[in-house]
Short mmCIF file of C-alpha atoms in Angstrom, two decimals:
data_model
loop_
_atom_site.label_atom_id
_atom_site.label_comp_id
_atom_site.label_asym_id
_atom_site.label_seq_id
_atom_site.Cartn_x
_atom_site.Cartn_y
_atom_site.Cartn_z
CA UNK A 1 51.37 -62.92 4.13
CA UNK A 2 52.43 -60.35 1.59
CA UNK A 3 55.44 -61.41 -0.48
CA UNK A 4 57.79 -59.00 -2.18
CA UNK A 5 61.16 -59.26 -3.84
CA UNK A 6 62.66 -59.03 -0.35
CA UNK A 7 60.92 -62.14 0.94
CA UNK A 8 58.07 -62.60 3.42
CA UNK A 9 56.92 -59.37 4.99
CA UNK A 10 54.96 -61.04 7.76
CA UNK A 11 58.07 -61.89 9.76
CA UNK A 12 58.80 -58.33 10.83
CA UNK A 13 55.16 -57.66 11.69
CA UNK A 14 54.91 -60.84 13.71
CA UNK A 15 58.11 -60.03 15.56
CA UNK A 16 56.90 -56.54 16.41
CA UNK A 17 53.53 -57.85 17.56
CA UNK A 18 55.06 -60.62 19.66
CA UNK A 19 57.02 -58.06 21.66
CA UNK A 20 53.92 -56.11 22.66
CA UNK A 21 53.25 -56.60 26.40
CA UNK A 22 49.47 -56.90 26.24
CA UNK A 23 47.32 -57.48 29.30
CA UNK A 24 46.54 -61.22 29.44
CA UNK A 25 43.28 -62.69 30.64
CA UNK A 26 43.71 -64.07 34.15
CA UNK A 27 40.45 -65.47 35.58
CA UNK A 28 40.11 -65.32 39.36
CA UNK A 29 39.97 -68.50 41.45
CA UNK A 30 36.70 -70.37 41.12
CA UNK A 31 35.87 -69.32 37.57
CA UNK A 32 34.66 -72.47 35.85
CA UNK A 33 35.03 -71.66 32.17
CA UNK A 34 38.53 -71.58 30.76
CA UNK A 35 37.96 -68.64 28.45
CA UNK A 36 34.85 -66.73 29.52
CA UNK A 37 33.76 -64.70 32.51
CA UNK A 38 30.68 -62.61 33.31
CA UNK A 39 30.92 -59.99 36.03
CA UNK A 40 29.48 -56.64 37.03
CA UNK A 41 31.18 -53.29 36.56
CA UNK A 42 31.21 -52.94 40.35
CA UNK A 43 33.11 -56.22 40.59
CA UNK A 44 35.54 -54.97 37.94
CA UNK A 45 36.26 -51.83 39.96
CA UNK A 46 36.71 -53.83 43.15
CA UNK A 47 39.09 -56.25 41.44
CA UNK A 48 41.15 -53.36 40.06
CA UNK A 49 41.32 -51.74 43.50
CA UNK A 50 42.51 -54.98 45.11
CA UNK A 51 45.19 -55.37 42.47
CA UNK A 52 46.36 -51.77 42.71
CA UNK A 53 45.35 -51.16 39.09
CA UNK A 54 44.32 -47.72 37.82
CA UNK A 55 41.50 -48.12 35.32
CA UNK A 56 42.30 -44.66 33.95
CA UNK A 57 45.69 -45.89 32.72
CA UNK A 58 46.00 -47.10 29.11
CA UNK A 59 45.39 -50.85 28.82
CA UNK A 60 45.76 -53.22 25.89
CA UNK A 61 44.02 -56.50 26.80
CA UNK A 62 44.47 -59.64 24.73
CA UNK A 63 40.81 -60.65 25.24
CA UNK A 64 37.39 -59.41 24.16
CA UNK A 65 35.35 -57.14 26.44
CA UNK A 66 31.60 -56.76 25.94
CA UNK A 67 30.03 -54.03 28.09
CA UNK A 68 26.27 -53.84 28.70
CA UNK A 69 25.36 -50.65 30.56
CA UNK A 70 22.29 -50.76 32.81
CA UNK A 71 22.47 -47.35 34.53
CA UNK A 72 24.59 -44.24 34.37
CA UNK A 73 27.06 -43.55 31.56
CA UNK A 74 30.25 -45.51 30.94
CA UNK A 75 32.86 -43.11 29.58
CA UNK A 76 35.96 -44.64 28.05
CA UNK A 77 38.37 -44.16 25.19
CA UNK A 78 38.91 -47.01 22.72
CA UNK A 79 41.87 -46.54 20.37
CA UNK A 80 41.81 -42.83 21.26
CA UNK A 81 38.16 -42.35 20.32
CA UNK A 82 35.85 -41.32 23.16
CA UNK A 83 32.72 -43.38 23.80
CA UNK A 84 29.86 -42.55 26.16
CA UNK A 85 27.68 -45.64 26.59
CA UNK A 86 24.37 -44.92 28.32
CA UNK A 87 21.66 -47.16 29.77
CA UNK A 88 20.75 -49.97 27.40
CA UNK A 89 23.91 -49.41 25.34
CA UNK A 90 26.51 -52.00 24.38
CA UNK A 91 30.21 -51.56 23.62
CA UNK A 92 32.43 -54.35 22.31
CA UNK A 93 36.18 -53.74 22.72
CA UNK A 94 38.40 -56.15 20.80
CA UNK A 95 41.80 -57.61 21.70
CA UNK A 96 44.72 -55.35 20.90
CA UNK A 97 42.74 -52.13 21.18
CA UNK A 98 43.99 -49.59 23.73
CA UNK A 99 41.35 -48.45 26.18
CA UNK A 100 41.17 -46.00 29.05
CA UNK A 101 38.30 -45.40 31.43
CA UNK A 102 37.54 -41.70 31.59
CA UNK A 103 35.02 -42.21 34.39
CA UNK A 104 35.11 -45.81 35.67
CA UNK A 105 32.61 -45.06 38.45
CA UNK A 106 29.88 -43.50 36.34
CA UNK A 107 27.98 -46.61 35.31
CA UNK A 108 26.63 -49.96 36.45
CA UNK A 109 26.06 -52.99 34.29
CA UNK A 110 27.59 -56.23 33.09
CA UNK A 111 30.88 -57.12 31.45
CA UNK A 112 31.49 -60.29 29.44
CA UNK A 113 35.17 -61.20 29.03
CA UNK A 114 36.19 -63.94 26.62
CA UNK A 115 39.33 -65.18 24.93
CA UNK A 116 39.52 -65.07 21.12
CA UNK A 117 39.56 -68.88 20.92
CA UNK A 118 36.48 -69.40 23.10
CA UNK A 119 33.70 -68.91 20.49
CA UNK A 120 33.12 -71.73 18.02
CA UNK A 121 34.62 -71.24 14.52
CA UNK A 122 31.23 -70.72 12.83
CA UNK A 123 30.32 -67.92 15.22
CA UNK A 124 33.78 -66.37 14.92
CA UNK A 125 33.35 -66.20 11.14
CA UNK A 126 29.76 -64.95 11.32
CA UNK A 127 30.54 -62.03 13.64
CA UNK A 128 33.92 -61.12 12.11
CA UNK A 129 35.78 -62.03 15.29
CA UNK A 130 39.22 -62.06 13.67
CA UNK A 131 38.79 -59.00 11.49
CA UNK A 132 40.56 -55.78 12.37
CA UNK A 133 37.74 -53.43 13.33
CA UNK A 134 36.73 -50.45 15.39
CA UNK A 135 34.83 -50.97 18.61
CA UNK A 136 31.29 -52.23 18.04
CA UNK A 137 28.68 -49.79 19.39
CA UNK A 138 25.00 -50.65 19.70
CA UNK A 139 22.00 -48.88 21.24
CA UNK A 140 19.20 -51.43 20.69
CA UNK A 141 15.53 -50.57 21.01
CA UNK A 142 12.31 -52.46 21.74
CA UNK A 143 12.45 -56.13 20.70
CA UNK A 144 16.17 -55.99 19.90
CA UNK A 145 16.91 -54.64 23.38
CA UNK A 146 14.80 -57.33 25.04
CA UNK A 147 16.36 -60.11 22.98
CA UNK A 148 19.87 -59.00 23.91
CA UNK A 149 18.92 -58.68 27.57
CA UNK A 150 17.44 -62.21 27.61
CA UNK A 151 20.58 -63.57 25.94
CA UNK A 152 22.83 -61.82 28.47
CA UNK A 153 20.73 -62.91 31.45
CA UNK A 154 20.80 -66.54 30.31
CA UNK A 155 24.56 -66.42 29.82
CA UNK A 156 25.01 -64.80 33.22
CA UNK A 157 22.76 -67.40 34.91
CA UNK A 158 24.57 -70.36 33.37
CA UNK A 159 27.98 -68.86 34.12
CA UNK A 160 27.08 -68.69 37.82
CA UNK A 161 25.38 -72.10 37.86
CA UNK A 162 27.11 -74.90 39.73
CA UNK A 163 28.00 -77.87 37.54
CA UNK A 164 29.54 -81.01 38.98
CA UNK A 165 33.08 -81.82 37.76
CA UNK A 166 32.03 -84.64 35.34
CA UNK A 167 29.88 -82.09 33.49
CA UNK A 168 32.57 -79.39 33.31
CA UNK A 169 32.97 -79.85 29.54
CA UNK A 170 29.21 -79.67 29.08
CA UNK A 171 29.15 -76.44 31.07
CA UNK A 172 31.70 -74.84 28.75
CA UNK A 173 29.75 -76.02 25.71
CA UNK A 174 26.59 -74.42 27.09
CA UNK A 175 28.41 -71.15 27.72
CA UNK A 176 29.94 -71.26 24.24
CA UNK A 177 26.50 -71.66 22.64
CA UNK A 178 24.98 -68.90 24.75
CA UNK A 179 27.84 -66.55 23.91
CA UNK A 180 27.24 -67.34 20.23
CA UNK A 181 23.59 -66.29 20.59
CA UNK A 182 24.59 -63.06 22.29
CA UNK A 183 27.27 -62.12 19.74
CA UNK A 184 25.13 -62.98 16.73
CA UNK A 185 22.25 -60.98 18.18
CA UNK A 186 24.53 -58.04 18.85
CA UNK A 187 26.08 -57.78 15.39
CA UNK A 188 22.68 -58.17 13.70
CA UNK A 189 21.23 -55.32 15.79
CA UNK A 190 21.18 -51.89 14.10
CA UNK A 191 24.13 -49.81 15.26
CA UNK A 192 24.46 -46.24 16.46
CA UNK A 193 23.09 -43.54 14.11
CA UNK A 194 25.39 -42.96 11.19
CA UNK A 195 27.35 -46.19 11.66
CA UNK A 196 25.49 -48.43 9.20
CA UNK A 197 27.63 -49.70 6.34
CA UNK A 198 27.35 -52.37 3.70
CA UNK A 199 29.59 -55.42 3.88
CA UNK A 200 32.98 -54.55 2.37
CA UNK A 201 33.92 -56.08 -0.99
CA UNK A 202 36.15 -59.13 -1.06
CA UNK A 203 39.07 -57.13 -2.45
CA UNK A 204 39.02 -54.81 0.55
CA UNK A 205 38.61 -57.65 3.05
CA UNK A 206 41.71 -59.35 1.62
CA UNK A 207 43.61 -56.06 1.54
CA UNK A 208 42.67 -55.27 5.15
CA UNK A 209 43.83 -58.71 6.31
CA UNK A 210 47.13 -58.32 4.44
CA UNK A 211 47.72 -54.88 5.94
CA UNK A 212 46.97 -56.20 9.41
CA UNK A 213 49.59 -58.90 8.96
CA UNK A 214 52.29 -56.82 7.27
CA UNK A 215 51.96 -53.11 8.04
CA UNK A 216 55.19 -53.20 10.05
CA UNK A 217 57.11 -54.45 7.03
CA UNK A 218 55.80 -52.40 4.11
CA UNK A 219 53.67 -49.32 3.56
CA UNK A 220 53.80 -49.65 -0.24
CA UNK A 221 50.41 -50.32 -1.83
CA UNK A 222 52.21 -51.90 -4.79
CA UNK A 223 53.52 -54.67 -2.49
CA UNK A 224 50.02 -55.54 -1.32
CA UNK A 225 48.56 -55.29 -4.81
CA UNK A 226 51.19 -57.60 -6.28
CA UNK A 227 50.76 -60.19 -3.53
CA UNK A 228 46.96 -60.18 -3.73
CA UNK A 229 46.71 -60.14 -7.51
CA UNK A 230 45.10 -56.72 -7.86
CA UNK A 231 46.29 -53.46 -9.32
CA UNK A 232 47.03 -50.59 -6.88
CA UNK A 233 44.15 -48.69 -8.47
CA UNK A 234 41.74 -51.54 -7.76
CA UNK A 235 42.80 -51.64 -4.11
CA UNK A 236 42.33 -47.90 -3.79
CA UNK A 237 38.85 -48.10 -5.32
CA UNK A 238 37.91 -50.94 -2.98
CA UNK A 239 39.30 -49.10 0.03
CA UNK A 240 37.48 -45.88 -0.83
CA UNK A 241 34.22 -47.75 -1.33
CA UNK A 242 34.56 -49.55 2.02
CA UNK A 243 35.99 -46.91 4.37
CA UNK A 244 36.30 -43.70 2.38
CA UNK A 245 40.10 -43.80 2.29
CA UNK A 246 42.57 -44.51 -0.49
CA UNK A 247 44.72 -47.60 -0.08
CA UNK A 248 47.86 -45.65 0.90
CA UNK A 249 45.99 -43.62 3.47
CA UNK A 250 44.48 -46.82 4.89
CA UNK A 251 47.93 -48.38 5.35
CA UNK A 252 49.40 -45.22 6.86
CA UNK A 253 46.54 -44.88 9.33
CA UNK A 254 47.06 -48.45 10.49
CA UNK A 255 50.74 -47.70 11.12
CA UNK A 256 49.84 -44.50 12.99
CA UNK A 257 47.32 -46.42 15.11
CA UNK A 258 49.91 -48.99 16.10
CA UNK A 259 52.39 -46.23 16.91
CA UNK A 260 49.80 -44.56 19.14
CA UNK A 261 49.03 -47.85 20.86
CA UNK A 262 52.68 -48.53 21.60
CA UNK A 263 53.33 -44.98 22.78
CA UNK A 264 50.30 -45.13 25.07
CA UNK A 265 50.72 -48.47 26.78
CA UNK A 266 54.46 -49.23 26.66
CA UNK A 267 57.56 -47.40 27.84
CA UNK A 268 59.52 -48.07 24.67
CA UNK A 269 61.40 -45.12 23.25
CA UNK A 270 60.08 -43.54 20.06
CA UNK A 271 63.19 -44.82 18.29
CA UNK A 272 62.46 -48.44 19.28
CA UNK A 273 58.83 -48.08 18.26
CA UNK A 274 59.87 -46.66 14.90
CA UNK A 275 62.23 -49.58 14.34
CA UNK A 276 59.49 -52.10 15.23
CA UNK A 277 57.21 -50.43 12.68
CA UNK A 278 59.74 -50.59 9.86
CA UNK A 279 61.26 -47.10 9.88
CA UNK A 280 64.94 -46.73 9.06
CA UNK A 281 65.61 -44.29 11.88
CA UNK A 282 63.95 -42.25 14.61
CA UNK A 283 63.91 -39.06 12.52
CA UNK A 284 61.90 -40.66 9.73
CA UNK A 285 59.42 -42.10 12.22
CA UNK A 286 59.00 -38.78 14.05
CA UNK A 287 58.44 -36.94 10.77
CA UNK A 288 55.89 -39.53 9.59
CA UNK A 289 54.03 -39.38 12.92
CA UNK A 290 54.01 -35.59 13.08
CA UNK A 291 52.79 -35.19 9.51
CA UNK A 292 49.80 -37.45 10.18
CA UNK A 293 48.88 -36.45 13.73
CA UNK A 294 50.18 -32.90 14.18
CA UNK A 295 52.04 -34.05 17.27
CA UNK A 296 55.45 -35.44 18.11
CA UNK A 297 55.58 -38.97 19.55
CA UNK A 298 56.68 -37.63 22.92
CA UNK A 299 53.91 -35.03 23.09
CA UNK A 300 51.30 -37.62 22.15
CA UNK A 301 52.49 -39.99 24.88
CA UNK A 302 52.38 -37.20 27.46
CA UNK A 303 48.84 -36.17 26.44
CA UNK A 304 47.49 -39.72 26.74
CA UNK A 305 49.13 -40.42 30.07
CA UNK A 306 48.15 -37.12 31.64
#
């Protein structure tokens, strides 16, 4: 956590995050694994229909979603960026991201749902499971496509396999290992054109983690620099090298993203959202939001929900 002269900054961020009503993972009856499920997109639509859920509404799940499209085009927005995933494409949506299905009926394929704690620690570290990140997009070709398909088919087969109760723990271990193969294969597969990037420097990785923990408490780069042992200039250089943004812009964009998420998927007033994000009053929050998005909080909420 970032420390300043005013004490720990993580407390406010944690409090704001804890109040977010995210969509929890609730496996249906009969699902063997405690933290993983494999289903088809048709089954997802049928489940939503039975539960009276509109897939076009903004959702903020607290679990990972890995889509593998087999036919048609899956059109959905992830953190307000549109994605069109065609046959053979993969899209990995992470917990906390807001998603909306633009056309939930336009594609068929598989969906792997898993809780953040389900993968083993080594796999979590190798694939950057806990790092704040955009959605992972892949369009594999040739051998990469076949390898991913084999990994998915094996995971799907073992998920549906019947294991006797004494072997329930073994079943989960098998699924955990197979998920590790799938995730490691996916992140090592070349991404969509124009998305390749070198691994970020350590300074930026530490800065990103600190921002993720404390953006609701401070937007001052000097606070992060002092806590991490870098100069503000060093953080800005590292941020520009990694994502093309200065450190201050990186922090502000994270705050704007959280504001958008809360406006989209909760009914909190703009004033309450501003308070949760560390603004002194609603006017300051509205001004900050408008300067960086060109929209008022109310107009943004209306546009997303329309």
